Amino acid sequence: MAPLSVIFLLMIHGVSSADWGVSYSPSRICALKDSTVIMRCTYTYPTGHQIMKAFWTKGPVRGEEPPDLSNDPEYSQRLQYLGDKQQNCTVSLSHVTLKDSRMYYFRFITDITGGKYTGYTGLTLNVTDLQVESPERVTEGDSVTLTCKSSCALTDRATFIWYRNSLKILTESNFSNKLSLNPVRREDSGRYSCAVDGHTHISPAVQLNVMSTGCLVILYASVGVVCGAAVIITMVLIWVIKWMKKRNDTPKSQMSQSRNHYEKREACEELDQPV
């Protein structure tokens, strides 16, 4: 009966496992490289406890005390705890890199023995850069679309900026991650890059070459001339080879005819001699 009494008393004082918890919102974040990420969370614990330590960690191992990211040289200068020692456990991480992509966990310790808890559901952070997807060569008059791509869908609403040869492009669609050039012109040739407004990261530039229809005709004509010349040269080489072969075979044929004539003549002379 004693154990039931203890459980009943614990429930009265609010010391049940259901009172321990960490909630991440959102639980998945896609952030742009070099940006500052806000990882929001709240936590709960039984009444009567006082928070002694609250911190974020990565890759916790059950049974081992996880490390505090604020003591990690890779994070200490970029991590700022925005929460408190009551319910808010929000933290910010600045200048994120692709290496920061992983799961993060919040952990807190109270003043009562055994009062430790880690939110093992965790928060997943994906850090992405930007890449411009574009056809390498197009013809004047074509409809061309360039796309500013990321490895994941950015969590925060993004306004895209487009550049040609490092100069900002002002078009109706420059706030989208797609840049439409319809119809594309010769002067649209250049190196294109993209960025997100309010961020320092800019994608690597990609070259777009626009050929005029006149150049295309000249190219086709040039290809035709080269192909025609190749055919003529091939035919001449074949004729030369055949002629040289025939020339080399002619002396052998004449020698063979002369030898046969000489042998026939000798045979006739031997027959004409008296016995």
XYZ file of C-alpha atoms in Angstrom, residues 10-21 43-51 86 109-112 115-117:
29
model
C 3.729 12.645 -6.269
C 0.756 13.159 -8.565
C -0.728 15.685 -6.133
C 2.491 17.703 -6.171
C 2.731 17.493 -9.980
C 5.860 15.356 -10.145
C 4.772 13.059 -12.972
C 6.718 12.240 -16.150
C 4.017 13.954 -18.200
C 5.181 17.314 -16.794
C 8.609 16.977 -18.396
C 8.808 18.070 -22.002
C 9.985 23.450 -22.088
C 8.007 22.253 -19.071
C 8.944 20.583 -15.788
C 7.239 19.646 -12.522
C 6.362 22.332 -10.006
C 8.753 22.622 -7.118
C 11.811 22.410 -9.372
C 14.212 25.243 -10.015
C 16.206 25.366 -13.246
C 11.378 29.212 -16.836
C 18.853 20.396 -15.249
C 16.961 21.248 -12.054
C 18.000 21.549 -8.434
C 16.423 18.218 -7.468
C 15.874 16.383 -12.374
C 17.388 16.231 -15.867
C 15.611 16.184 -19.199
